[in-house]
Amino acid sequence: MSFPINTILEGDCVARMNALPEKSVDLVFADPPYNLQLGGELLRPNNSRVDGVDDEWDRFTDFAAYDGFTRDWLAAARRVLKDDGALWVIGSYHNIFRVGATLQDQGWWILNDVVWRKNNPMPNFRGTRFTNAHETMLWCAKSADARYTFQYDAMKALNEGLQMRSDWLLPLCSGPERLKEEGRKVHPTQKPEALLYRVILASTRPGDVVLDPFFGTGTTGAVAKKLGRKWIGIERDPDYAAAARERIAKLREGDDLSALETPTRRAEPRIPFGTVLERGLLAPGEMLWDGERRRFSAKVRADGTLISTEHRGSIHQVGAAVQGAPACNGWTFWHFERDGKFQPIDLLRQQVRAELH
């Protein structure tokens, strides 16, 4: 068969993945059945029935049957994934530990377990356990030495300049985003787009191919389209597939590369500190400080080095020396003063970079 980009393939996920070309996709996001093992109806305190997961697709005869199912779809996903691609699997305590063991048995390399902490979880109506307020995602590479994609700078920017942690506080899918038909949920476990936004932004680049073997109502495809990624969905329920097609068709595809791609610091041109002087943004003889605290100071020399009371050298060397530290990022440590305000010299570097583009 030809490579089916931006398409929903209906049928069994293992058979459909095995029909795709080997090593053809960049990312697999999988939201498999959780094997919830529910017994009886779950009622709220007002005696109304909780609309939980009791569908046939989540029922397995025993753990051995579930383990066999897990081995089969993971093996198919491994075959279709590129060597430097990645896999994300989401689950709950009902299944994620069994999935994790199978992943390791098959040679996958687990990079992180990421906890989706729900800020609006469903209460434990029976009052017999803690409120189950999180799900777990396993982020995996095909091997320990795989050169997988991680958009570190994009994740840090998304988190307002702080490293993104492995616990994500995000709400359940609700409101207009939740697909409903005649007042009932189209799918009982529709994931929020915010969750897939992070996964796809972190693990792929624009134009990459994202495969979801348990597509449901198409959250993965919807987010991939918005972020300028290609996608393939596999779904065996024709009603879910139809809802997903209708949902994704309404969306505008992201195609502005400048808005979709976060340049990494390594990819940006190197700017020596001397260039800041050459452009006239600082002058020889000006003083730099460590910020408003003014504990340390150094004078700018014409050759782009600094000189303090006891030390001379690069912005990094002098910054480390005055602190008695083994290393220092001089761009963020040293500040210049303008109109009574202290700003990091990194702002001047960014100004030079902007002029070069």
XYZ file of C-alpha atoms in Angstrom:
357
model
C 0.000 0.000 0.000
C 1.106 3.624 -0.470
C 2.145 5.596 2.608
C -1.125 7.013 4.041
C -0.323 10.485 5.369
C -3.009 12.469 7.234
C -5.372 9.529 7.055
C -7.436 7.392 9.429
C -7.015 3.681 8.751
C -9.909 1.606 10.048
C -9.286 -1.875 11.394
C -7.029 -3.812 13.743
C -4.043 -1.727 14.819
C -1.516 -4.577 14.626
C -2.525 -5.581 11.091
C -2.625 -1.956 9.963
C 0.801 -1.138 11.440
C 2.330 -4.261 9.928
C 1.102 -3.097 6.518
C 2.949 0.227 6.820
C 6.535 0.552 5.559
C 9.192 -0.385 8.080
C 10.855 2.518 9.944
C 8.536 5.084 8.400
C 7.182 7.176 11.317
C 8.910 9.570 13.705
C 6.655 9.278 16.742
C 4.109 6.810 18.074
C 1.648 8.039 20.679
C -0.406 5.180 22.090
C -3.447 5.364 24.351
C -4.269 1.639 24.519
C -7.135 0.030 26.441
C -6.408 0.229 30.172
C -8.040 -3.106 31.085
C -9.867 -1.383 33.931
C -11.411 -4.618 35.259
C -14.532 -2.800 36.401
C -17.162 -4.733 38.312
C -20.723 -3.463 38.512
C -22.108 0.028 38.107
C -20.465 3.055 39.698
C -22.945 5.484 41.243
C -22.614 9.029 42.516
C -23.913 9.982 46.003
C -27.166 11.158 44.359
C -27.529 7.647 42.866
C -26.885 8.808 39.287
C -24.741 6.494 37.175
C -21.144 7.480 36.372
C -20.471 7.398 32.632
C -17.333 5.283 32.935
C -15.484 2.916 30.623
C -17.430 -0.309 30.175
C -16.952 -0.753 26.430
C -16.103 -4.098 24.858
C -12.740 -2.811 23.616
C -11.511 -2.452 27.220
C -12.368 -6.022 28.266
C -9.832 -8.845 28.381
C -10.354 -12.338 29.740
C -7.307 -12.182 32.026
C -3.892 -10.580 32.456
C -2.288 -13.114 30.120
C -4.609 -12.026 27.304
C -3.825 -8.368 27.966
C -0.089 -9.054 28.043
C -0.285 -10.859 24.694
C -2.210 -7.944 23.196
C 0.412 -5.514 24.553
C 3.340 -7.513 23.157
C 1.728 -7.648 19.713
C 0.961 -3.965 19.292
C 4.280 -2.838 20.786
C 6.185 -5.127 18.398
C 4.240 -3.698 15.456
C 4.915 -0.134 16.659
C 8.626 -0.905 17.024
C 8.814 -2.170 13.434
C 7.192 0.916 11.944
C 9.106 3.437 14.089
C 12.337 4.966 12.817
C 15.486 4.029 14.753
C 15.737 7.565 16.142
C 12.001 7.916 16.696
C 10.183 7.771 20.017
C 7.173 6.147 21.633
C 4.805 7.558 24.241
C 2.358 5.235 26.018
C -0.255 6.472 28.478
C -1.982 4.361 31.100
C -3.192 4.101 34.677
C -2.244 1.845 37.556
C -4.433 -0.856 35.993
C -2.069 -1.428 33.066
C 0.981 0.835 32.925
C 3.244 -1.416 34.998
C 2.518 -4.411 32.782
C 3.122 -2.239 29.702
C 6.385 -0.993 31.196
C 7.670 -4.524 31.799
C 6.838 -5.512 28.227
C 8.594 -2.422 26.896
C 11.792 -3.380 28.693
C 11.476 -7.020 27.648
C 11.338 -5.892 24.005
C 14.430 -3.693 24.305
C 12.829 -0.248 24.489
C 14.750 2.365 26.498
C 12.538 4.301 28.921
C 13.551 7.978 28.965
C 10.995 9.332 31.442
C 7.799 8.460 33.166
C 5.701 11.603 32.947
C 2.813 12.021 35.357
C -0.298 13.760 34.059
C -1.731 15.239 37.250
C -5.378 16.198 36.747
C -6.516 19.388 38.438
C -10.165 18.309 38.106
C -10.169 14.511 38.655
C -13.272 12.430 39.157
C -13.835 11.869 42.910
C -13.733 8.425 44.472
C -17.479 8.152 45.021
C -17.336 5.014 47.165
C -14.845 6.543 49.565
C -12.800 3.348 49.697
C -9.577 4.615 48.082
C -7.631 7.798 47.419
C -8.979 9.900 44.567
C -7.193 8.658 41.453
C -5.866 12.001 40.223
C -3.175 11.080 37.718
C -2.180 8.949 34.761
C 1.320 7.919 33.738
C 3.028 8.271 30.353
C 6.165 6.339 29.444
C 8.443 8.096 26.964
C 10.728 5.602 25.231
C 13.421 5.349 22.591
C 14.126 2.196 20.576
C 17.548 1.810 22.208
C 19.831 3.426 24.768
C 21.940 5.090 22.066
C 19.070 6.311 19.840
C 19.316 9.976 18.776
C 15.710 10.790 19.639
C 14.228 14.267 19.289
C 13.777 16.373 22.411
C 12.787 20.000 21.930
C 14.283 21.149 25.221
C 14.185 24.858 24.411
C 10.556 24.695 23.302
C 9.562 22.948 26.530
C 11.493 25.466 28.618
C 9.882 28.386 26.783
C 6.444 26.797 27.227
C 7.167 26.667 30.967
C 8.083 30.394 31.198
C 11.829 29.890 31.135
C 12.029 27.008 33.607
C 12.968 23.421 32.783
C 9.822 21.401 32.091
C 9.301 18.868 34.861
C 7.977 15.342 34.554
C 4.729 16.141 36.397
C 2.220 17.982 34.232
C -0.777 19.660 35.847
C -3.468 19.732 33.165
C -7.280 19.511 33.262
C -9.408 16.694 31.934
C -10.978 17.105 28.521
C -14.143 19.138 29.051
C -16.168 22.040 27.707
C -16.353 22.677 23.958
C -13.340 20.400 23.362
C -15.251 17.335 24.593
C -17.061 15.694 21.671
C -20.665 14.888 22.484
C -23.653 13.494 20.639
C -27.148 13.969 22.047
C -25.615 15.009 25.357
C -23.432 11.922 25.743
C -19.672 11.667 25.337
C -18.689 10.327 21.931
C -15.680 8.614 23.532
C -15.296 7.894 27.274
C -11.535 8.538 27.467
C -10.962 11.475 25.103
C -7.632 13.053 26.042
C -7.203 16.843 26.330
C -5.419 18.565 23.479
C -3.089 20.270 25.970
C -1.595 16.880 26.847
C -0.862 15.969 23.216
C 0.399 19.491 22.546
C 3.274 18.935 24.958
C 4.015 15.418 23.755
C 4.134 16.337 20.067
C 5.930 19.659 20.538
C 8.564 17.982 22.724
C 9.219 14.920 20.565
C 8.898 15.981 16.923
C 9.738 18.701 14.430
C 7.445 20.240 11.799
C 6.862 17.776 8.970
C 7.492 14.675 11.115
C 5.002 11.801 10.984
C 3.034 10.991 14.145
C 1.239 7.642 14.376
C -1.560 6.902 16.854
C -2.637 3.220 16.765
C -5.597 3.838 19.133
C -6.884 6.996 17.486
C -10.299 7.271 19.099
C -11.802 10.667 18.299
C -8.543 12.019 16.913
C -6.909 14.239 19.530
C -3.457 13.252 18.275
C -4.334 14.084 14.676
C -5.983 17.368 15.645
C -2.927 18.600 17.544
C -0.487 17.280 14.926
C -2.326 19.215 12.214
C -2.235 22.436 14.239
C 1.504 22.011 14.856
C 2.408 21.319 11.230
C 3.116 17.621 11.702
C 1.856 14.787 9.499
C -0.244 12.118 11.162
C -1.676 8.630 10.737
C -4.527 7.324 12.864
C -5.637 3.732 13.281
C -9.085 3.076 14.747
C -11.216 -0.059 14.628
C -14.517 1.579 15.654
C -16.106 3.250 12.594
C -18.124 5.670 14.743
C -15.015 6.975 16.494
C -13.221 7.220 13.152
C -16.084 9.224 11.633
C -16.109 11.636 14.582
C -12.347 12.090 14.278
C -12.515 12.818 10.539
C -15.182 15.459 11.058
C -13.253 17.035 13.918
C -9.908 17.233 12.106
C -11.422 18.468 8.830
C -12.594 21.637 10.576
C -9.085 22.597 11.696
C -6.596 24.875 9.976
C -3.236 23.266 9.314
C -0.191 24.930 10.836
C 2.140 25.923 7.990
C 4.123 28.920 9.274
C 7.495 27.343 10.028
C 8.759 30.440 11.850
C 5.887 30.072 14.316
C 6.083 26.282 14.629
C 9.815 25.779 15.139
C 11.716 26.838 18.262
C 15.364 27.423 17.337
C 17.751 25.756 19.766
C 20.580 27.709 21.332
C 23.057 25.400 19.613
C 21.555 26.295 16.251
C 21.819 30.037 16.844
C 24.961 31.803 15.558
C 27.736 32.175 18.120
C 28.193 35.798 19.172
C 31.524 36.667 20.843
C 31.282 39.319 23.542
C 33.620 41.504 21.473
C 30.922 41.776 18.806
C 28.775 43.688 21.305
C 31.553 46.270 21.549
C 32.071 46.371 17.778
C 28.381 47.170 17.315
C 28.644 50.002 19.837
C 26.199 48.450 22.298
C 28.811 48.726 25.055
C 31.930 50.889 25.178
C 35.452 50.129 26.458
C 35.732 51.307 30.043
C 32.077 50.675 30.945
C 31.421 48.831 34.184
C 29.470 45.600 34.556
C 27.936 44.272 37.778
C 26.283 41.081 38.975
C 22.934 42.878 39.037
C 21.295 45.188 41.516
C 23.157 43.593 44.430
C 26.427 45.023 43.027
C 28.584 42.575 44.960
C 30.978 42.140 42.047
C 32.082 44.488 39.287
C 34.409 44.427 36.302
C 35.493 46.862 33.597
C 35.014 46.175 29.876
C 38.220 46.222 27.835
C 38.447 47.072 24.145
C 39.401 43.493 23.213
C 36.218 42.016 24.721
C 37.770 40.838 27.975
C 36.968 42.016 31.492
C 39.190 43.186 34.290
C 38.240 43.206 37.969
C 40.270 44.072 41.052
C 42.053 40.720 41.021
C 41.095 38.961 37.778
C 41.113 39.411 34.029
C 39.804 37.245 31.206
C 36.608 36.449 29.357
C 33.158 37.291 30.692
C 32.843 33.658 31.781
C 36.315 33.364 33.361
C 36.019 36.553 35.391
C 32.444 35.751 36.412
C 33.577 32.387 37.770
C 36.691 33.823 39.430
C 34.956 36.582 41.402
C 32.448 34.057 42.762
C 35.016 31.355 43.453
C 32.901 29.088 41.252
C 34.119 26.384 38.849
C 32.140 27.865 35.938
C 29.886 30.756 35.071
C 27.612 31.831 32.217
C 28.881 35.381 31.842
C 26.022 36.373 29.546
C 23.472 35.967 32.334
C 25.756 36.829 35.287
C 27.037 40.238 34.151
C 24.633 43.187 33.909
C 24.961 46.664 32.414
C 23.214 49.768 33.717
C 20.924 51.958 31.634
C 18.763 54.703 33.135
C 19.255 53.300 36.613
C 18.177 49.778 35.644
C 20.374 46.686 35.473
C 19.919 44.303 32.568
C 21.869 41.158 31.610
C 24.347 41.550 28.768
C 22.571 38.615 27.131
C 19.984 41.136 25.942
C 22.721 42.776 23.863
C 23.693 39.414 22.390
C 20.069 38.784 21.386
C 19.970 42.236 19.765
C 23.017 41.349 17.664
C 21.444 38.024 16.666
C 18.267 39.789 15.593
C 20.302 42.137 13.375
C 22.012 39.160 11.723
C 18.705 37.542 10.608
